[in-house]
Coordinates of C-alpha atoms and ligand atoms in Angstrom, one line a residue:
M693 CA 21.3 13.5 -0.8
K694 CA 23.3 10.3 -0.1
V695 CA 21.1 7.2 -0.5
S696 CA 22.3 4.2 1.4
S697 CA 21.1 1.7 3.9
F698 CA 20.5 2.9 7.5
I699 CA 21.9 0.4 10.0
N700 CA 22.2 0.8 13.8
G701 CA 21.6 4.5 13.6
V702 CA 24.1 5.3 10.8
Y703 CA 24.1 5.4 7.0
V704 CA 26.4 2.7 5.5
D705 CA 27.8 2.7 2.0
S706 CA 28.7 -0.3 -0.2
E707 CA 30.8 -0.7 -3.3
E708 CA 27.9 -1.6 -5.5
Q709 CA 26.2 1.5 -6.7
R710 CA 23.0 1.6 -8.8
N711 CA 21.1 4.5 -10.3
I712 CA 17.7 5.9 -9.4
T713 CA 16.2 7.5 -12.4
S714 CA 13.3 10.0 -12.8
P715 CA 10.0 8.5 -14.0
V716 CA 9.2 12.0 -15.4
T717 CA 12.3 12.5 -17.5
G718 CA 14.2 9.2 -17.5
K719 CA 17.3 11.1 -16.3
L720 CA 19.5 10.1 -13.3
I721 CA 18.4 11.4 -9.9
T722 CA 21.1 9.9 -7.8
P723 CA 23.1 6.7 -7.4
Y724 CA 22.4 4.5 -4.3
S725 CA 24.4 1.9 -2.5
V726 CA 23.1 -1.7 -2.7
A727 CA 23.2 -3.4 0.7
T728 CA 25.6 -6.4 0.8
D729 CA 24.6 -9.7 2.3
A730 CA 26.7 -8.9 5.3
Q731 CA 24.9 -5.5 5.8
V732 CA 21.5 -7.3 5.7
D733 CA 22.8 -9.5 8.5
E734 CA 24.2 -6.5 10.4
A735 CA 20.8 -4.8 10.2
V736 CA 19.0 -7.9 11.6
Q737 CA 21.6 -8.3 14.3
A738 CA 21.3 -4.6 15.2
A739 CA 17.5 -4.9 15.4
K740 CA 17.8 -8.0 17.5
A741 CA 20.2 -6.3 19.9
A742 CA 18.0 -3.3 20.2
L743 CA 15.2 -5.4 21.6
K744 CA 17.3 -6.1 24.6
G745 CA 18.5 -2.5 25.1
E746 CA 16.9 0.7 26.1
W747 CA 13.9 0.2 23.6
G748 CA 13.0 -3.2 25.2
S749 CA 12.7 -1.8 28.7
M750 CA 10.7 1.4 27.8
S751 CA 7.2 1.8 29.1
I752 CA 4.4 2.1 26.5
Q753 CA 4.1 5.8 27.4
Q754 CA 7.8 6.4 26.6
R755 CA 7.5 4.7 23.3
V756 CA 4.3 6.6 22.5
E757 CA 6.1 9.9 23.2
I758 CA 8.9 8.9 20.8
L759 CA 6.4 8.0 18.1
Y760 CA 4.7 11.3 18.4
K761 CA 8.1 12.9 17.9
V762 CA 8.6 10.8 14.7
A763 CA 5.2 12.0 13.4
D764 CA 6.1 15.6 14.3
G765 CA 9.5 15.1 12.6
I766 CA 7.8 14.1 9.3
S767 CA 5.4 17.1 9.6
A768 CA 8.2 19.5 10.4
R769 CA 10.0 18.4 7.2
F770 CA 6.8 18.2 5.2
D771 CA 8.2 20.0 2.1
D772 CA 11.3 17.9 2.0
F773 CA 9.3 14.6 2.2
L774 CA 6.9 16.0 -0.5
E775 CA 9.8 16.8 -2.8
A776 CA 11.5 13.5 -2.3
E777 CA 8.4 11.4 -2.8
C778 CA 7.4 13.3 -6.0
L779 CA 10.9 13.1 -7.3
D780 CA 11.0 9.4 -6.8
T781 CA 7.5 8.5 -8.1
G782 CA 6.7 11.3 -10.5
K783 CA 3.3 11.7 -8.8
P784 CA 1.8 15.2 -8.7
Y785 CA 2.5 17.4 -5.6
S786 CA -1.2 18.0 -5.4
L787 CA -1.8 14.2 -4.7
A788 CA 1.2 13.6 -2.3
R789 CA 0.5 16.8 -0.4
H790 CA -3.0 15.5 0.6
I791 CA -2.4 11.8 0.8
D792 CA 1.1 10.4 1.0
I793 CA 2.9 12.8 3.4
P794 CA 0.1 13.5 5.9
R795 CA -0.7 9.8 6.1
G796 CA 3.1 9.1 6.7
A797 CA 2.9 11.2 9.8
A798 CA -0.6 10.0 10.8
N799 CA 0.5 6.3 10.7
F800 CA 2.8 7.0 13.7
R801 CA 0.3 9.1 15.7
V802 CA -2.7 6.8 15.2
F803 CA -0.8 3.7 16.2
A804 CA 0.8 5.5 19.2
D805 CA -2.8 6.3 20.3
T806 CA -4.0 2.7 19.6
I807 CA -1.4 1.1 21.8
K808 CA -1.9 3.6 24.5
N809 CA -5.6 2.9 24.7
V810 CA -5.8 -0.8 24.3
A811 CA -6.9 -2.7 27.4
D812 CA -5.7 -6.2 28.5
E813 CA -8.3 -8.9 28.7
A814 CA -9.0 -10.5 32.1
F815 CA -11.3 -13.5 32.9
H816 CA -12.2 -14.8 36.3
M817 CA -12.9 -18.5 36.4
P818 CA -14.3 -20.9 39.0
T819 CA -12.0 -23.8 40.3
P820 CA -13.2 -27.1 41.9
D821 CA -11.8 -26.0 45.4
G822 CA -13.8 -22.8 45.3
T823 CA -10.9 -20.3 45.4
G824 CA -11.2 -19.4 41.7
A825 CA -8.5 -18.2 39.3
L826 CA -7.8 -15.0 37.4
N827 CA -6.5 -15.0 33.8
Y828 CA -5.1 -11.9 32.1
T829 CA -3.2 -11.4 28.9
I830 CA 0.1 -9.6 28.4
R831 CA 0.9 -8.2 25.0
K832 CA 4.6 -8.5 24.0
P833 CA 6.4 -7.5 20.9
K834 CA 7.0 -10.2 18.4
G835 CA 10.6 -9.3 18.0
V836 CA 12.4 -8.3 14.8
I837 CA 10.0 -7.6 12.0
G838 CA 11.0 -7.6 8.3
V839 CA 9.0 -4.9 6.5
I840 CA 8.9 -5.0 2.7
G841 CA 6.8 -2.7 0.5
P842 CA 6.1 -1.5 -3.1
W843 CA 6.8 1.7 -5.0
N844 CA 3.3 3.2 -5.5
L845 CA 2.8 4.9 -2.1
P846 CA 6.2 4.5 -0.6
L847 CA 6.1 6.6 2.6
L848 CA 2.4 5.9 3.3
L849 CA 2.6 2.1 2.9
M850 CA 5.9 1.6 4.7
T851 CA 4.9 3.7 7.7
W852 CA 1.5 1.9 7.8
K853 CA 3.6 -1.1 8.9
I854 CA 6.5 0.6 10.7
G855 CA 4.1 2.7 12.9
P856 CA 2.3 -0.2 14.5
A857 CA 5.4 -2.4 14.6
L858 CA 7.3 0.1 16.7
A859 CA 4.2 1.1 18.8
C860 CA 4.1 -2.6 19.9
G861 CA 7.7 -2.5 20.9
N862 CA 9.2 -4.4 18.0
T863 CA 12.3 -3.4 16.0
V864 CA 12.3 -3.4 12.2
V865 CA 14.4 -4.0 9.2
V866 CA 12.8 -2.2 6.3
K867 CA 13.4 -3.0 2.6
P868 CA 11.7 -0.4 0.4
S869 CA 11.2 -1.0 -3.3
E870 CA 14.3 -0.4 -5.3
E871 CA 12.3 2.0 -7.4
T872 CA 11.5 4.4 -4.5
Q873 CA 14.0 4.7 -1.6
L874 CA 14.3 8.4 -0.9
T875 CA 11.6 8.9 1.8
M876 CA 12.6 5.7 3.7
T877 CA 16.2 7.0 3.7
M878 CA 15.1 10.3 5.1
L879 CA 13.1 8.5 7.8
G880 CA 16.4 7.4 9.3
E881 CA 17.3 11.1 10.1
V882 CA 13.8 11.6 11.6
M883 CA 14.2 8.5 13.8
N884 CA 17.6 9.7 15.1
A885 CA 16.3 13.2 15.8
A886 CA 13.2 11.8 17.6
G887 CA 15.4 9.8 19.9
V888 CA 14.6 6.4 18.6
P889 CA 17.4 4.2 20.0
K890 CA 20.0 2.8 17.5
G891 CA 19.0 -0.5 15.9
V892 CA 15.3 0.0 16.3
F893 CA 14.8 1.2 12.8
N894 CA 17.0 -0.1 10.0
T895 CA 16.8 0.0 6.2
V896 CA 18.4 -2.2 3.6
L897 CA 18.4 -1.0 0.0
G898 CA 18.5 -2.9 -3.2
P899 CA 16.7 -5.3 -5.5
G900 CA 14.0 -7.5 -4.1
S901 CA 15.3 -10.7 -5.7
R902 CA 18.6 -10.3 -3.8
V903 CA 18.4 -8.0 -0.8
G904 CA 14.7 -8.7 -0.2
D905 CA 15.1 -12.4 -0.5
K906 CA 18.2 -12.3 1.8
L907 CA 16.1 -10.5 4.4
I908 CA 13.0 -12.7 4.3
S909 CA 15.3 -15.8 4.5
H910 CA 17.1 -14.5 7.6
P911 CA 16.5 -16.9 10.4
D912 CA 16.5 -14.2 13.1
L913 CA 13.5 -12.4 11.7
D914 CA 10.5 -13.1 13.9
A915 CA 7.8 -12.0 11.4
I916 CA 7.4 -10.5 8.0
T917 CA 4.9 -7.9 6.9
F918 CA 4.7 -7.5 3.1
T919 CA 2.9 -5.3 0.6
G920 CA 3.4 -6.0 -3.1
S921 CA 2.3 -8.3 -5.8
T922 CA 0.7 -11.7 -5.3
A923 CA 3.6 -13.5 -7.0
T924 CA 6.2 -12.0 -4.6
G925 CA 3.7 -12.6 -1.7
E926 CA 3.8 -16.3 -2.4
R927 CA 7.6 -16.3 -2.2
V928 CA 7.4 -14.3 1.1
A929 CA 4.9 -16.9 2.5
E930 CA 7.2 -19.7 1.5
A931 CA 10.2 -18.1 3.2
A932 CA 8.1 -17.3 6.3
S933 CA 7.1 -20.9 6.6
V934 CA 10.7 -21.9 7.4
G935 CA 10.9 -21.5 11.1
L936 CA 7.1 -21.0 11.2
R937 CA 7.2 -17.2 11.2
D938 CA 4.1 -15.2 10.9
A939 CA 3.5 -13.2 7.7
S940 CA 1.0 -10.5 6.9
L941 CA 0.5 -10.2 3.1
E942 CA -1.2 -7.3 1.4
L943 CA -1.2 -8.2 -2.2
G944 CA -2.6 -7.3 -5.7
G945 CA -6.1 -6.6 -6.8
K946 CA -8.4 -6.4 -9.8
N947 CA -11.0 -4.2 -8.2
P948 CA -14.6 -3.8 -9.5
A949 CA -17.0 -0.9 -9.4
I950 CA -20.7 -1.4 -9.8
V951 CA -22.7 1.6 -10.9
F952 CA -26.5 1.3 -10.6
A953 CA -28.9 3.4 -12.6
D954 CA -30.1 4.9 -9.3
C955 CA -26.7 6.3 -8.5
D956 CA -25.9 10.0 -8.2
M957 CA -24.1 10.2 -11.5
D958 CA -21.9 13.2 -10.6
K959 CA -20.6 11.4 -7.6
A960 CA -20.1 8.1 -9.4
I961 CA -18.2 9.8 -12.2
E962 CA -16.0 11.8 -9.8
G963 CA -15.3 8.7 -7.6
T964 CA -14.6 6.5 -10.6
M965 CA -12.3 9.1 -12.1
R966 CA -10.2 9.0 -9.0
S967 CA -10.4 5.2 -8.5
V968 CA -9.2 4.5 -12.1
F969 CA -6.7 7.3 -12.7
A970 CA -5.3 8.5 -9.3
N971 CA -1.6 8.0 -9.1
C972 CA -1.6 7.0 -12.8
G973 CA -3.7 3.9 -11.9
Q974 CA -0.9 2.6 -9.6
V975 CA -3.1 2.0 -6.5
C976 CA -3.7 -1.5 -5.2
L977 CA -7.3 -0.4 -4.4
G978 CA -7.8 1.2 -7.8
T979 CA -10.7 0.2 -10.1
E980 CA -9.9 -1.7 -13.3
R981 CA -13.3 -3.2 -14.0
V982 CA -16.5 -1.1 -14.1
Y983 CA -20.0 -2.6 -14.4
V984 CA -22.7 -0.1 -15.3
E985 CA -26.4 -0.7 -15.4
R986 CA -27.6 -0.6 -19.0
P987 CA -29.9 2.4 -19.0
I988 CA -27.1 4.7 -18.0
F989 CA -24.2 2.9 -19.7
D990 CA -23.8 5.2 -22.7
E991 CA -23.9 8.3 -20.6
F992 CA -21.5 6.9 -18.1
V993 CA -19.0 5.9 -20.7
A994 CA -19.2 9.3 -22.4
R995 CA -18.7 11.2 -19.2
L996 CA -15.8 9.1 -18.0
K997 CA -14.2 9.6 -21.5
T998 CA -14.6 13.4 -21.1
G999 CA -13.0 13.2 -17.6
A1000 CA -10.1 11.0 -18.8
E1001 CA -9.4 13.4 -21.8
A1002 CA -9.3 16.4 -19.4
L1003 CA -6.5 14.9 -17.3
K1004 CA -3.3 16.9 -17.5
L1005 CA -0.1 14.9 -17.7
G1006 CA 3.0 16.7 -16.7
K1007 CA 5.6 17.5 -14.1
A1008 CA 4.9 16.8 -10.5
E1009 CA 5.5 20.3 -9.3
D1010 CA 3.2 21.9 -11.9
P1011 CA -0.1 22.8 -10.1
E1012 CA -2.0 22.0 -13.3
T1013 CA -0.8 18.4 -13.4
T1014 CA -3.4 15.8 -12.5
M1015 CA -1.6 12.7 -13.7
G1016 CA 2.1 11.7 -13.6
P1017 CA 4.0 8.9 -15.4
L1018 CA 4.2 5.2 -14.6
I1019 CA 7.0 4.3 -12.2
S1020 CA 9.5 2.7 -14.6
A1021 CA 10.2 1.9 -18.2
S1022 CA 9.7 -1.8 -17.5
H1023 CA 6.3 -1.2 -15.9
R1024 CA 5.4 1.0 -18.9
D1025 CA 6.3 -1.9 -21.2
K1026 CA 4.0 -4.2 -19.2
V1027 CA 1.1 -1.7 -19.3
L1028 CA 1.5 -1.1 -23.0
D1029 CA 1.5 -4.8 -23.6
Y1030 CA -1.9 -5.0 -21.9
Y1031 CA -3.1 -2.1 -24.1
Q1032 CA -2.2 -4.2 -27.1
Q1033 CA -3.8 -7.3 -25.6
A1034 CA -7.0 -5.4 -25.2
V1035 CA -7.0 -4.5 -28.9
D1036 CA -6.2 -8.1 -29.8
A1037 CA -9.2 -9.2 -27.6
G1038 CA -11.5 -7.1 -29.7
A1039 CA -11.8 -4.1 -27.3
T1040 CA -13.4 -0.8 -28.4
V1041 CA -10.9 1.8 -27.4
I1042 CA -13.0 4.7 -26.0
T1043 CA -10.0 6.8 -25.3
G1044 CA -6.2 6.5 -25.0
G1045 CA -4.5 3.2 -25.7
G1046 CA -1.1 4.5 -26.4
V1047 CA 1.8 6.8 -25.6
P1048 CA 1.0 10.6 -25.3
E1049 CA 3.0 13.3 -27.1
M1050 CA 4.9 15.0 -24.4
A1051 CA 7.1 18.1 -24.4
E1052 CA 10.8 17.6 -25.3
E1053 CA 12.1 17.6 -21.7
L1054 CA 9.6 14.9 -20.7
K1055 CA 10.0 12.6 -23.6
G1056 CA 12.3 10.2 -21.7
G1057 CA 9.6 9.7 -19.0
N1058 CA 7.3 6.6 -18.6
W1059 CA 4.1 8.2 -20.0
V1060 CA 1.0 6.4 -21.1
E1061 CA -2.4 7.6 -22.0
P1062 CA -5.3 7.3 -19.7
T1063 CA -7.3 4.5 -21.3
I1064 CA -10.9 3.3 -21.4
W1065 CA -12.2 0.2 -23.1
T1066 CA -15.6 -1.4 -23.7
G1067 CA -16.6 -4.6 -25.5
M1068 CA -14.2 -7.2 -24.2
A1069 CA -15.3 -10.7 -23.1
E1070 CA -15.1 -11.1 -19.3
D1071 CA -12.3 -13.8 -19.7
A1072 CA -9.9 -11.5 -21.7
T1073 CA -6.6 -11.1 -19.9
P1074 CA -6.9 -7.3 -19.5
I1075 CA -10.0 -8.0 -17.5
T1076 CA -8.8 -10.9 -15.4
E1077 CA -5.2 -9.8 -14.7
E1078 CA -4.0 -6.8 -12.6
I1079 CA -2.6 -4.1 -15.0
F1080 CA -1.7 -1.4 -12.4
G1081 CA -2.0 1.4 -14.9
P1082 CA -4.5 4.3 -15.7
C1083 CA -7.1 2.1 -17.5
C1084 CA -10.4 0.4 -17.1
H1085 CA -12.9 -1.7 -18.9
I1086 CA -16.6 -0.8 -18.7
A1087 CA -19.2 -3.4 -19.3
P1088 CA -23.0 -3.2 -19.1
F1089 CA -25.3 -5.3 -16.8
D1090 CA -29.0 -5.8 -16.5
T1091 CA -29.7 -7.2 -13.0
E1092 CA -28.3 -6.8 -9.5
D1093 CA -27.4 -10.5 -9.3
E1094 CA -25.6 -10.4 -12.7
A1095 CA -23.5 -7.4 -11.5
I1096 CA -22.6 -9.1 -8.2
E1097 CA -21.6 -12.2 -10.0
M1098 CA -19.4 -10.4 -12.6
A1099 CA -17.8 -8.3 -9.9
N1100 CA -17.0 -11.3 -7.7
N1101 CA -15.7 -13.4 -10.7
S1102 CA -12.0 -12.8 -10.0
P1103 CA -9.2 -14.6 -8.2
Y1104 CA -8.5 -11.3 -6.4
G1105 CA -10.6 -9.8 -3.6
L1106 CA -9.1 -6.5 -2.4
A1107 CA -11.7 -3.7 -2.7
S1108 CA -14.8 -2.7 -4.5
S1109 CA -17.1 0.4 -5.0
V1110 CA -20.8 0.3 -5.4
W1111 CA -22.7 3.4 -6.5
T1112 CA -26.4 3.6 -5.6
E1113 CA -28.7 6.0 -3.8
N1114 CA -30.9 3.1 -2.7
A1115 CA -30.0 2.4 0.9
S1116 CA -31.3 -1.2 1.0
R1117 CA -29.4 -2.1 -2.2
A1118 CA -26.3 -0.4 -0.8
H1119 CA -26.2 -2.7 2.2
R1120 CA -27.4 -5.8 0.3
V1121 CA -24.8 -5.5 -2.5
G1122 CA -22.0 -4.0 -0.4
G1123 CA -22.1 -7.0 2.0
Q1124 CA -21.9 -9.5 -0.8
M1125 CA -18.7 -8.2 -2.3
E1126 CA -15.9 -10.8 -1.9
V1127 CA -13.3 -8.3 -0.8
G1128 CA -11.6 -6.8 2.2
I1129 CA -13.0 -3.3 1.7
S1130 CA -16.4 -2.7 0.2
W1131 CA -17.0 1.0 -0.4
I1132 CA -20.5 2.5 -1.1
N1133 CA -20.6 5.8 -2.9
S1134 CA -16.9 6.4 -2.1
W1135 CA -13.4 5.2 -2.8
F1136 CA -10.2 5.4 -0.7
L1137 CA -12.1 6.6 2.3
R1138 CA -9.9 5.1 5.1
D1139 CA -10.3 5.1 8.9
L1140 CA -7.1 3.6 10.2
R1141 CA -9.0 1.9 13.0
T1142 CA -10.7 -0.4 10.6
P1143 CA -9.4 -3.8 9.2
F1144 CA -7.5 -3.5 6.0
G1145 CA -6.5 -6.4 3.8
G1146 CA -7.6 -8.7 1.0
A1147 CA -9.7 -11.8 0.4
K1148 CA -8.7 -14.6 -2.0
Q1149 CA -5.4 -13.9 -3.7
S1150 CA -5.3 -10.3 -2.5
G1151 CA -3.7 -11.3 0.8
I1152 CA -3.7 -13.0 4.1
G1153 CA -4.5 -11.2 7.4
R1154 CA -5.7 -7.8 8.3
E1155 CA -3.9 -4.7 9.6
G1156 CA -5.3 -1.5 11.0
G1157 CA -6.5 -0.5 14.5
H1158 CA -6.4 -3.4 16.9
Y1159 CA -5.9 -5.9 14.0
S1160 CA -2.4 -4.5 13.6
L1161 CA -1.8 -5.2 17.3
E1162 CA -2.8 -8.8 16.8
F1163 CA -0.1 -9.2 14.1
Y1164 CA 2.6 -7.2 15.8
T1165 CA 2.3 -8.7 19.3
E1166 CA 2.5 -12.0 20.9
L1167 CA 0.0 -12.7 23.7
T1168 CA 0.9 -14.4 26.9
N1169 CA -2.0 -15.6 29.1
V1170 CA -1.2 -15.5 32.8
C1171 CA -3.4 -17.7 34.9
I1172 CA -3.2 -17.2 38.7
K1173 CA -4.9 -19.6 41.0
L1174 CA -6.3 -17.5 43.8
Ligands
NAD1477 P1 6.6 -6.5 -6.1 O1 6.0 -7.7 -5.5 O2 7.3 -6.6 -7.4 O3 7.6 -5.8 -5.1 C1 7.3 -5.5 -3.8 C2 8.5 -5.5 -2.9 O4 9.0 -6.8 -2.8 C3 9.6 -4.6 -3.4 O5 10.3 -4.0 -2.3 C4 10.5 -5.7 -4.0 O6 11.9 -5.3 -4.1 C5 10.4 -6.8 -3.1 N1 10.7 -8.1 -3.6 C6 10.6 -8.6 -4.9 N2 11.1 -9.9 -5.0 C7 11.4 -10.2 -3.7 C8 11.8 -11.5 -3.1 N3 12.0 -12.6 -3.8 N4 12.0 -11.5 -1.8 C9 11.8 -10.4 -1.0 N5 11.3 -9.2 -1.5 C10 11.1 -9.2 -2.8 O7 5.5 -5.4 -6.2 P2 5.6 -3.9 -6.8 O8 5.7 -4.0 -8.3 O9 6.6 -3.2 -6.1 O10 4.2 -3.3 -6.4 C11 3.0 -3.4 -7.1 C12 2.2 -4.5 -6.5 O11 1.9 -4.2 -5.1 C13 0.8 -4.6 -7.2 O12 0.5 -6.0 -7.3 C14 -0.2 -4.0 -6.2 O13 -1.5 -4.4 -6.2 C15 0.5 -4.4 -4.9 N6 0.1 -3.5 -3.8 C16 -0.8 -4.0 -2.8 C17 -1.2 -3.2 -1.8 C18 -2.2 -3.7 -0.7 O14 -2.3 -3.0 0.3 N7 -2.8 -4.8 -0.9 C19 -0.8 -1.9 -1.7 C20 0.1 -1.4 -2.7 C21 0.5 -2.2 -3.7

């Protein structure tokens, strides 16, 4: 497969080639072409021109039909997308088959349905002369949207933005993470086959500090939607402020779980296993801080340890595999550094803490052990900073108020999980979490109509359902004097 930027309906090469390597083996997958500054500009100009062409004059129904075809196109090539996503990220097929690829297709279907069913607002108002006036709103696309995303759920997270942006009639220039570019590259073929007019969907490939920065600084972008770290989010916000462009920022997290003694322990363990270790801990919504009520603390720690030690690290395509590697060697260095900092901070290592012994062919991969700590002070850096690896710290608590205070004691506010069978407590505690998504007895349960986003340093704005329409459209109020 040739991996290069997709501009105005065609793939374009460049002289500068870089390598994509396998997180599983460390070996070369394929080279890719880095977009030049001129190509970034061409992509934005193609997107701008497409707004004035066939795409700009389509009815909502016509756009919706095309988006259904895009969704069908992903579903029809399900196995190709699955293979590419797992090759790029090293995540197990069993995970991507149920989450990443189906959601990639669903993101187009759901937002096609959303735009089809949304009603315009209308208000009648009295006027001094008694004739009255009618106000109604018209929803227009914002224009050219820059879409930038991370590597942990590449197809899922990019289409979560591309779907609603296109449903609303915008055009996009997409910069996937330089670590994971295969499925976004394939999406160009799907767009062409679905009849998406040239220039509506464009990609530019390459490092964020160069290609990404060139894109967000482009004066002809009308808005930027970004998912990634808080540090890069601040840079995106800065670039968006020039020319007063709107920016939607979905950023990092340091998510807590609170486990009460009145929980269903089996469910709490199963949910926490997923929230800590799914995707090798590389999920923005993942749990890294677990607070457990003292009477069940020892049992919870012992059972989570058993679960962590039963995880099977291995190749993505092996049906036995339940955990893959980290995305890159540099990310592994970062995670291992936190593993060391935890020891330095006096942590008791309940399990893991290092690099696992892997079979010869996998030795070059970015493997780390699933890791559980107890005994650190709440201000230790492995508890305050986002690690984005397969690890958590478990601390005991004695009262509900104490648990809420510890859970909320973070500069981040993305997601939380509360485990209790007491309905009053579930509502009381769930509502006090300072986060965008507060789960009770669950994790990663997502209805795409609901608002998604983060509080505090976990982001600005909400996407999902009609919240996405608010971001991806500009409203004009028409006021007619009757
Ligand atoms: P990152 O911020 O390093 O990179 C994200 C994207 O931004 C990449 O495409 C990168 O190339 C690009 N980029 C980097 N510097 C740039 C610049 N100066 N200008 C423009 N673009 C630039 O994040 P990452 O390491 O890819 O992803 C992990 C982070 O993403 C974690 O913090 C995680 O919590 C967060 N995340 C958040 C959500 C959410 O929905 N809130 C979802 C997934 C991941």
